[in-house]
Coordinates of C-alpha atoms in Angstrom, one line a residue:
X1 CA -108.3 -88.9 135.8
X2 CA -106.0 -85.9 137.6
X3 CA -107.8 -82.8 137.9
X4 CA -104.9 -80.4 138.5
X5 CA -101.4 -79.9 137.6
X6 CA -98.7 -77.9 139.1
X7 CA -98.9 -74.3 139.1
X8 CA -97.3 -72.2 135.9
X9 CA -93.8 -71.9 137.5
X10 CA -93.7 -75.9 137.8
X11 CA -94.9 -76.1 134.3
X12 CA -92.5 -73.6 132.8
X13 CA -89.6 -75.3 134.5
X14 CA -90.6 -78.6 132.5
X15 CA -91.1 -76.8 129.3
X16 CA -87.5 -75.5 129.6
X17 CA -86.1 -78.9 130.6
X18 CA -88.1 -80.4 128.0
X19 CA -86.6 -77.5 125.2
X20 CA -83.1 -78.3 126.3
X21 CA -83.8 -82.2 126.1
X22 CA -83.8 -82.2 122.4
X23 CA -82.0 -85.3 121.6
X24 CA -85.0 -87.4 122.7
X25 CA -88.8 -86.7 122.7
X26 CA -90.2 -85.6 126.0
X27 CA -91.9 -87.7 128.2
X28 CA -95.7 -87.2 128.2
X29 CA -97.6 -85.5 131.0
X30 CA -100.6 -88.0 130.1
X31 CA -100.9 -90.8 131.8
X32 CA -98.7 -93.6 130.8
X33 CA -100.9 -96.2 129.1
X34 CA -100.2 -99.3 126.9
X35 CA -98.3 -99.0 123.4
X36 CA -100.8 -98.7 120.6
X37 CA -99.8 -99.0 117.1
X38 CA -100.4 -96.0 114.9
X39 CA -103.0 -95.9 112.3
X40 CA -101.7 -96.9 109.2
X41 CA -102.7 -93.1 107.6
X42 CA -99.9 -91.9 109.5
X43 CA -97.4 -94.4 109.1
X44 CA -98.0 -94.2 105.2
X45 CA -100.1 -91.8 104.0
X46 CA -99.7 -87.5 104.5
X47 CA -103.1 -85.7 106.1
X48 CA -105.0 -84.3 103.5
X49 CA -107.9 -83.2 105.4
X50 CA -110.9 -80.8 105.4
X51 CA -112.6 -79.1 108.1
X52 CA -116.7 -79.1 107.8
X53 CA -118.5 -77.0 109.8
X54 CA -122.0 -77.0 111.0
X55 CA -122.0 -73.5 113.0
X56 CA -124.7 -71.4 111.4
X57 CA -124.7 -74.4 108.5
X58 CA -121.7 -73.2 106.7
X59 CA -121.0 -76.3 105.1
X60 CA -123.8 -78.7 106.1
X61 CA -126.6 -79.3 106.6
X62 CA -127.9 -77.5 103.9
X63 CA -130.4 -74.2 104.8
X64 CA -132.9 -75.4 102.6
X65 CA -133.2 -78.7 104.1
X66 CA -134.4 -77.0 107.5
X67 CA -137.4 -75.5 105.6
X68 CA -138.4 -79.2 104.1
X69 CA -142.0 -80.0 104.2
X70 CA -141.7 -83.0 106.1
X71 CA -139.2 -84.7 108.6
X72 CA -138.4 -87.4 106.2
X73 CA -137.6 -84.7 103.3
X74 CA -135.3 -83.0 105.6
X75 CA -133.5 -86.1 106.7
X76 CA -133.6 -87.1 103.2
X77 CA -131.8 -84.3 101.8
X78 CA -129.5 -83.9 104.9
X79 CA -128.3 -87.5 104.1
X80 CA -127.7 -86.9 100.5
X81 CA -126.0 -83.8 101.2
X82 CA -123.3 -85.2 103.4
X83 CA -123.2 -88.2 101.3
X84 CA -122.4 -86.2 98.1
X85 CA -120.0 -83.8 100.1
X86 CA -117.9 -87.3 100.8
X87 CA -118.0 -89.0 97.8
X88 CA -116.6 -85.4 96.2
X89 CA -113.9 -85.4 99.0
X90 CA -112.9 -89.0 98.5
X91 CA -112.9 -88.1 94.5
X92 CA -110.3 -85.0 95.3
X93 CA -108.0 -87.1 97.5
X94 CA -109.3 -86.0 101.2
X95 CA -108.3 -88.5 103.7
X96 CA -110.0 -87.4 107.0
X97 CA -112.5 -84.9 107.6
X98 CA -112.9 -82.8 110.6
X99 CA -116.8 -82.7 111.4
X100 CA -118.1 -80.2 113.8
X101 CA -119.9 -81.8 116.2
X102 CA -120.1 -79.1 118.8
X103 CA -120.7 -75.9 117.3
X104 CA -121.7 -74.2 120.4
X105 CA -123.8 -76.1 123.4
X106 CA -125.7 -78.4 121.1
X107 CA -124.7 -81.7 119.8
X108 CA -124.7 -83.2 116.8
X109 CA -124.5 -86.9 118.6
X110 CA -126.9 -88.7 120.7
X111 CA -125.9 -86.6 124.2
X112 CA -127.1 -87.3 127.4
X113 CA -125.4 -83.7 128.3
X114 CA -126.6 -81.5 125.4
X115 CA -129.3 -80.8 123.6
X116 CA -129.8 -81.6 119.9
X117 CA -128.5 -78.7 117.7
X118 CA -130.7 -76.4 115.9
X119 CA -128.5 -76.3 113.0
X120 CA -130.4 -79.7 112.2
X121 CA -134.1 -78.7 112.8
X122 CA -134.3 -75.0 113.2
X123 CA -135.4 -76.1 116.6
X124 CA -132.8 -76.4 120.1
X125 CA -133.4 -80.0 121.4
X126 CA -135.6 -81.6 118.8
X127 CA -134.7 -84.6 117.8
X128 CA -133.7 -85.1 114.3
X129 CA -134.8 -88.5 113.4
X130 CA -131.3 -90.0 112.9
X131 CA -128.0 -89.4 114.4
X132 CA -125.8 -86.8 112.0
X133 CA -122.2 -88.2 114.1
X134 CA -123.3 -92.2 113.3
X135 CA -124.2 -91.3 109.9
X136 CA -121.1 -89.7 109.2
X137 CA -118.9 -92.1 110.6
X138 CA -120.4 -95.3 108.6
X139 CA -120.4 -93.2 105.5
X140 CA -116.8 -91.7 105.6
X141 CA -115.5 -94.9 106.9
X142 CA -117.2 -97.2 104.3
X143 CA -115.3 -94.9 102.1
X144 CA -111.9 -95.5 103.6
X145 CA -111.9 -91.6 105.0
X146 CA -111.2 -91.2 108.8
X147 CA -113.5 -88.7 111.3
X148 CA -112.1 -86.3 113.7
X149 CA -115.0 -85.0 115.7
X150 CA -114.1 -81.1 116.4
X151 CA -115.3 -79.4 119.4
X152 CA -115.7 -75.7 120.1
X153 CA -115.2 -76.0 123.8
X154 CA -116.4 -73.0 125.4
X155 CA -119.2 -71.1 123.0
X156 CA -122.8 -71.5 124.1
X157 CA -124.3 -69.6 121.1
X158 CA -123.1 -67.4 118.4
X159 CA -124.8 -64.4 119.8
X160 CA -126.9 -63.2 122.7
X161 CA -130.2 -62.1 121.0
X162 CA -133.7 -62.0 122.7
X163 CA -134.6 -64.8 120.3
X164 CA -131.3 -66.9 121.0
X165 CA -132.0 -66.5 124.8
X166 CA -136.0 -67.6 124.6
X167 CA -134.4 -70.9 122.5
X168 CA -131.9 -72.2 125.4
X169 CA -134.7 -71.0 128.2
X170 CA -137.2 -73.3 126.0
X171 CA -134.7 -76.4 127.0
X172 CA -135.8 -76.0 130.5
X173 CA -138.5 -78.3 129.7
X174 CA -136.3 -80.9 127.9
X175 CA -134.0 -83.6 129.0
X176 CA -131.4 -82.7 128.8
X177 CA -131.6 -79.0 128.7
X178 CA -129.2 -76.6 127.8
X179 CA -126.2 -75.5 130.0
X180 CA -127.6 -72.0 129.8
X181 CA -130.2 -73.3 131.6
X182 CA -128.6 -75.9 134.2
X183 CA -125.5 -73.7 135.0
X184 CA -126.4 -69.6 134.3
X185 CA -123.6 -69.1 137.0
X186 CA -121.0 -70.7 134.3
X187 CA -122.1 -68.2 131.3
X188 CA -120.5 -65.2 130.6
X189 CA -120.4 -62.9 127.4
X190 CA -117.7 -62.4 125.6
X191 CA -117.2 -61.7 121.7
X192 CA -120.6 -60.5 121.7
X193 CA -121.8 -64.5 122.5
X194 CA -122.5 -66.2 125.2
X195 CA -119.5 -68.4 126.3
X196 CA -118.5 -70.4 129.4
X197 CA -116.1 -69.4 131.5
X198 CA -112.6 -71.3 131.3
X199 CA -111.5 -70.2 135.2
X200 CA -114.5 -72.5 136.7
X201 CA -112.9 -75.9 137.7
X202 CA -116.4 -77.4 136.8
X203 CA -116.6 -75.8 133.5
X204 CA -113.4 -78.1 132.6
X205 CA -114.7 -80.9 134.1
X206 CA -118.3 -80.5 132.0
X207 CA -116.0 -80.0 128.6
X208 CA -114.4 -83.2 129.6
X209 CA -117.4 -85.1 130.1
X210 CA -118.9 -83.8 126.6
X211 CA -115.5 -85.0 124.8
X212 CA -115.7 -88.6 126.7
X213 CA -119.1 -89.0 126.0
X214 CA -118.6 -89.2 122.2
X215 CA -115.2 -90.7 122.5
X216 CA -116.8 -93.5 124.9
X217 CA -119.8 -94.1 122.4
X218 CA -118.4 -93.3 119.0
X219 CA -115.7 -95.0 116.7
X220 CA -114.5 -91.6 116.1
X221 CA -110.8 -91.5 114.9
X222 CA -110.0 -88.4 116.4
X223 CA -111.0 -85.4 118.4
X224 CA -109.9 -81.4 117.5
X225 CA -110.5 -78.5 119.5
X226 CA -110.5 -75.1 117.2
X227 CA -108.6 -71.9 118.2
X228 CA -111.5 -70.6 120.3
X229 CA -110.4 -70.7 124.5
X230 CA -110.4 -67.4 125.8
X231 CA -112.2 -65.5 122.7
X232 CA -112.7 -61.9 123.2
X233 CA -113.1 -59.0 121.0
X234 CA -112.2 -55.1 121.8
X235 CA -115.7 -54.0 122.4
X236 CA -116.8 -57.4 124.3
X237 CA -114.4 -58.5 126.9
X238 CA -115.1 -61.5 128.8
X239 CA -115.9 -60.7 132.2
X240 CA -114.3 -63.0 134.6
X241 CA -113.2 -60.7 137.4
X242 CA -115.2 -62.5 140.1
X243 CA -113.7 -65.7 138.9
X244 CA -110.2 -64.4 138.8
X245 CA -110.5 -63.2 142.7
X246 CA -111.6 -66.4 143.6
X247 CA -109.3 -68.7 141.7
X248 CA -106.7 -66.3 140.5
X249 CA -104.8 -66.7 144.1
X250 CA -101.0 -67.6 143.5
X251 CA -100.5 -66.7 140.1
X252 CA -98.5 -63.3 138.8
X253 CA -100.9 -61.8 136.5
X254 CA -104.6 -62.7 135.2
X255 CA -102.9 -63.4 132.0
X256 CA -100.6 -66.5 133.5
X257 CA -103.5 -67.5 135.3
X258 CA -105.8 -67.8 132.1
X259 CA -103.0 -69.6 130.6
X260 CA -103.0 -72.0 133.9
X261 CA -106.9 -72.6 133.0
X262 CA -106.4 -73.1 129.4
X263 CA -103.4 -75.7 130.2
X264 CA -105.6 -77.6 132.7
X265 CA -108.4 -78.3 130.1
X266 CA -105.9 -79.8 127.7
X267 CA -104.4 -81.9 130.5
X268 CA -107.6 -82.7 131.6
X269 CA -109.1 -83.9 128.2
X270 CA -105.9 -85.4 126.6
X271 CA -105.9 -87.5 129.6
X272 CA -109.5 -88.2 129.7
X273 CA -109.4 -89.5 125.8
X274 CA -106.7 -91.8 126.5
X275 CA -108.0 -93.4 129.8
X276 CA -111.2 -93.7 127.7
X277 CA -109.9 -95.1 124.1
X278 CA -106.1 -94.8 123.6
X279 CA -106.5 -95.2 119.8
X280 CA -108.4 -91.9 119.8
X281 CA -106.1 -89.1 118.4
X282 CA -106.3 -85.6 120.2
X283 CA -105.3 -82.3 118.4
X284 CA -105.7 -78.7 118.6
X285 CA -106.3 -76.3 115.6
X286 CA -104.7 -73.2 117.1
X287 CA -104.3 -69.9 115.7
X288 CA -100.9 -69.5 113.5
X289 CA -98.7 -67.3 115.5
X290 CA -97.6 -68.8 119.2
X291 CA -96.0 -65.6 120.0
X292 CA -94.2 -63.1 118.1
X293 CA -90.5 -62.8 118.2
X294 CA -90.5 -59.2 119.6
X295 CA -92.6 -60.1 122.7
X296 CA -90.7 -63.4 123.0
X297 CA -87.0 -64.9 121.8
X298 CA -88.5 -68.3 121.0
X299 CA -91.4 -66.6 119.0
X300 CA -91.5 -66.6 115.2
X301 CA -90.4 -63.6 113.1
X302 CA -93.8 -62.4 112.6
X303 CA -96.3 -59.6 113.9
X304 CA -99.5 -61.1 114.3
X305 CA -102.2 -62.0 116.8
X306 CA -100.6 -64.6 119.1
X307 CA -102.6 -67.3 121.0
X308 CA -100.7 -66.9 123.8
X309 CA -101.4 -63.5 124.1
X310 CA -104.8 -63.2 122.5
X311 CA -106.4 -66.2 123.4
X312 CA -104.2 -67.6 126.4
X313 CA -103.2 -70.5 125.0
X314 CA -99.9 -71.7 125.4
X315 CA -99.8 -74.0 122.3
X316 CA -96.3 -74.3 122.1
X317 CA -95.9 -75.9 125.7
X318 CA -98.5 -78.2 124.4
X319 CA -96.7 -80.1 122.2
X320 CA -93.2 -80.2 124.2
X321 CA -95.1 -81.7 127.1
X322 CA -96.9 -84.6 124.9
X323 CA -100.1 -83.5 125.5
X324 CA -101.4 -83.4 121.8
X325 CA -101.1 -86.6 119.3
X326 CA -101.1 -83.5 116.6
X327 CA -101.2 -79.7 116.0
X328 CA -102.4 -78.2 113.4
X329 CA -101.7 -74.4 113.5
X330 CA -104.0 -72.0 111.0
X331 CA -101.6 -70.6 108.8
X332 CA -103.9 -68.4 106.7
X333 CA -101.6 -66.2 104.9
X334 CA -99.5 -66.2 101.8
X335 CA -95.5 -66.3 101.2
X336 CA -95.8 -62.5 100.2
X337 CA -97.6 -61.5 103.8
X338 CA -94.4 -59.7 105.6
X339 CA -96.4 -59.9 109.0
X340 CA -97.0 -63.6 109.1
X341 CA -95.1 -65.2 106.1
X342 CA -96.6 -69.0 105.3
X343 CA -92.8 -70.0 105.0
X344 CA -91.7 -68.4 108.3
X345 CA -94.6 -69.8 110.1
X346 CA -94.4 -73.6 109.1
X347 CA -90.9 -73.7 109.3
X348 CA -91.1 -72.4 112.7
X349 CA -93.8 -74.8 114.2
X350 CA -91.5 -77.9 112.3
X351 CA -88.9 -77.1 114.6
X352 CA -91.2 -77.0 117.5
X353 CA -92.1 -80.6 116.7
X354 CA -88.8 -81.9 115.8
X355 CA -87.9 -83.1 119.2
X356 CA -91.2 -84.2 120.0
X357 CA -94.0 -86.9 119.2
X358 CA -96.4 -84.7 118.6
X359 CA -97.1 -84.4 114.7
X360 CA -97.7 -81.3 112.5
X361 CA -100.4 -80.7 109.9
X362 CA -101.0 -77.3 108.5
X363 CA -104.4 -75.6 108.1
X364 CA -104.5 -73.9 104.9
X365 CA -106.6 -70.8 104.0
X366 CA -108.8 -72.4 101.4
X367 CA -111.4 -69.7 101.8
X368 CA -109.3 -67.3 100.6
X369 CA -108.1 -68.9 97.1
X370 CA -109.8 -66.7 94.0
X371 CA -111.0 -63.9 96.4
X372 CA -109.4 -60.3 95.8
X373 CA -107.4 -58.8 98.6
X374 CA -105.2 -55.7 98.6
X375 CA -102.8 -57.0 101.4
X376 CA -102.7 -60.4 99.9
X377 CA -103.3 -60.2 96.0
X378 CA -101.4 -63.7 95.5
X379 CA -104.4 -65.4 96.2
X380 CA -106.0 -64.6 92.6
X381 CA -103.0 -64.7 90.6
X382 CA -104.2 -67.8 88.3
X383 CA -107.1 -68.6 90.1
X384 CA -104.9 -69.1 93.3
X385 CA -103.1 -72.3 91.9
X386 CA -99.4 -70.9 92.1
X387 CA -99.9 -70.0 95.7
X388 CA -101.3 -73.1 96.9
X389 CA -98.8 -75.2 94.9
X390 CA -96.4 -73.1 96.7
X391 CA -97.9 -73.9 100.3
X392 CA -98.2 -77.3 99.3
X393 CA -95.0 -77.9 97.8
X394 CA -93.2 -76.5 101.2
X395 CA -95.6 -78.7 103.3
X396 CA -94.0 -81.8 101.3
X397 CA -90.5 -80.6 101.5
X398 CA -90.3 -80.6 105.4
X399 CA -90.0 -83.8 106.9
X400 CA -91.8 -82.8 110.2
X401 CA -94.9 -81.6 108.0
X402 CA -97.1 -84.6 108.0
X403 CA -99.7 -82.9 106.0
X404 CA -102.2 -80.4 105.3
X405 CA -105.8 -79.3 106.4
X406 CA -107.8 -77.3 104.1
X407 CA -110.1 -74.7 105.4
X408 CA -113.1 -75.3 104.6
X409 CA -115.6 -77.6 102.3
X410 CA -118.0 -75.4 101.2
X411 CA -115.3 -73.5 99.3
X412 CA -114.7 -76.2 97.4
X413 CA -118.1 -75.7 95.7
X414 CA -117.5 -71.6 94.9
X415 CA -116.8 -70.8 91.3
X416 CA -113.5 -69.1 92.3
X417 CA -112.1 -72.1 93.5
X418 CA -112.3 -74.0 90.5
X419 CA -108.8 -73.9 89.1
X420 CA -107.5 -74.7 92.7
X421 CA -110.1 -77.5 93.1
X422 CA -108.7 -78.8 89.7
X423 CA -105.2 -78.5 90.9
X424 CA -105.9 -80.6 93.9
X425 CA -107.8 -83.1 92.1
X426 CA -104.6 -83.5 90.0
X427 CA -102.0 -83.7 92.8
X428 CA -104.0 -85.4 95.4
X429 CA -106.8 -87.3 93.7
X430 CA -107.1 -90.7 92.7

């Protein structure tokens, strides 16, 4: 596959040209491939999805399973928990699960590139006794549900504690060992966690290989990247000064160079997926705000953290260039949040996808339902049902919105969300 696209100037010109030709969908930058019929779900049924997180065992596997008395008991607990969740999701009307298969630099599938995830056994690299991704696919497909493999592309670890470093270093005796051991020259600290440096071309090639391994070997329905591209925090910025000196020639600013690096990753992965299995969909779930209108007249009438400026992800351009089958912006605010109104952002994204072939799914903050908030009190009014209803009603009313994804699965099981869960059963359930 082609590794490099033309520099930012050419891409910007291309994007402007695509915007002006709104009468027909833009020509995709992805290598042309034979036409593939779309899955019937997209043709006949809106997306009703949910994110199922494995990082820090947020949704699965159960923490108690890792402390089981035996491997058989652990496996049984993990499988039972997953099938119970799928049964509940099916009853709720969910048709697609976004399953986090790469929460960091470890895998929940049988990989020749990444060690097994310690989320499964408590130890990085320890074989869990079964293949969780294959088990999820078998069980979800049996229930008529689709599965998108959700990857966090750059995260190596969720912290930089000495115990984490020791666990990663222990994989040096295993095959495969951690990327932390194999390529320490790729690893940086950012946001108080270990990450891979997005400016290194070999890092993007490595991520592309990781994704392609899953696409080639498992009957997944899609691939999704979350919103962590350049992930910094005010007190822990990514130190990529050396990478910038090495690869940043010809760019007007470091910010432009960083956006170019993120663009390169999306191009590479998009092409690799389509060349491996054209019917596997590729999508991204970015932060809800692309840019604020105060910074860019093409942006939304918002005052939120913008993906373009904060994580160096020009998510709008990816849609315009046909690099994604779908985009699922995280619009995690209520109608009343003036800085980032739900309806303002949803309509803005609907306008962005309108002249393209990219489908639009809206990520909803189900984790806020029932939670008291000084800035967003609507989430607690009548159990959050009126706010949830307004958001779903708007999604259903806009022809360019193709469905909704809820963040995240374990919140369906919390006491504060039960009124909303019952509402969803009545609205979506069988």
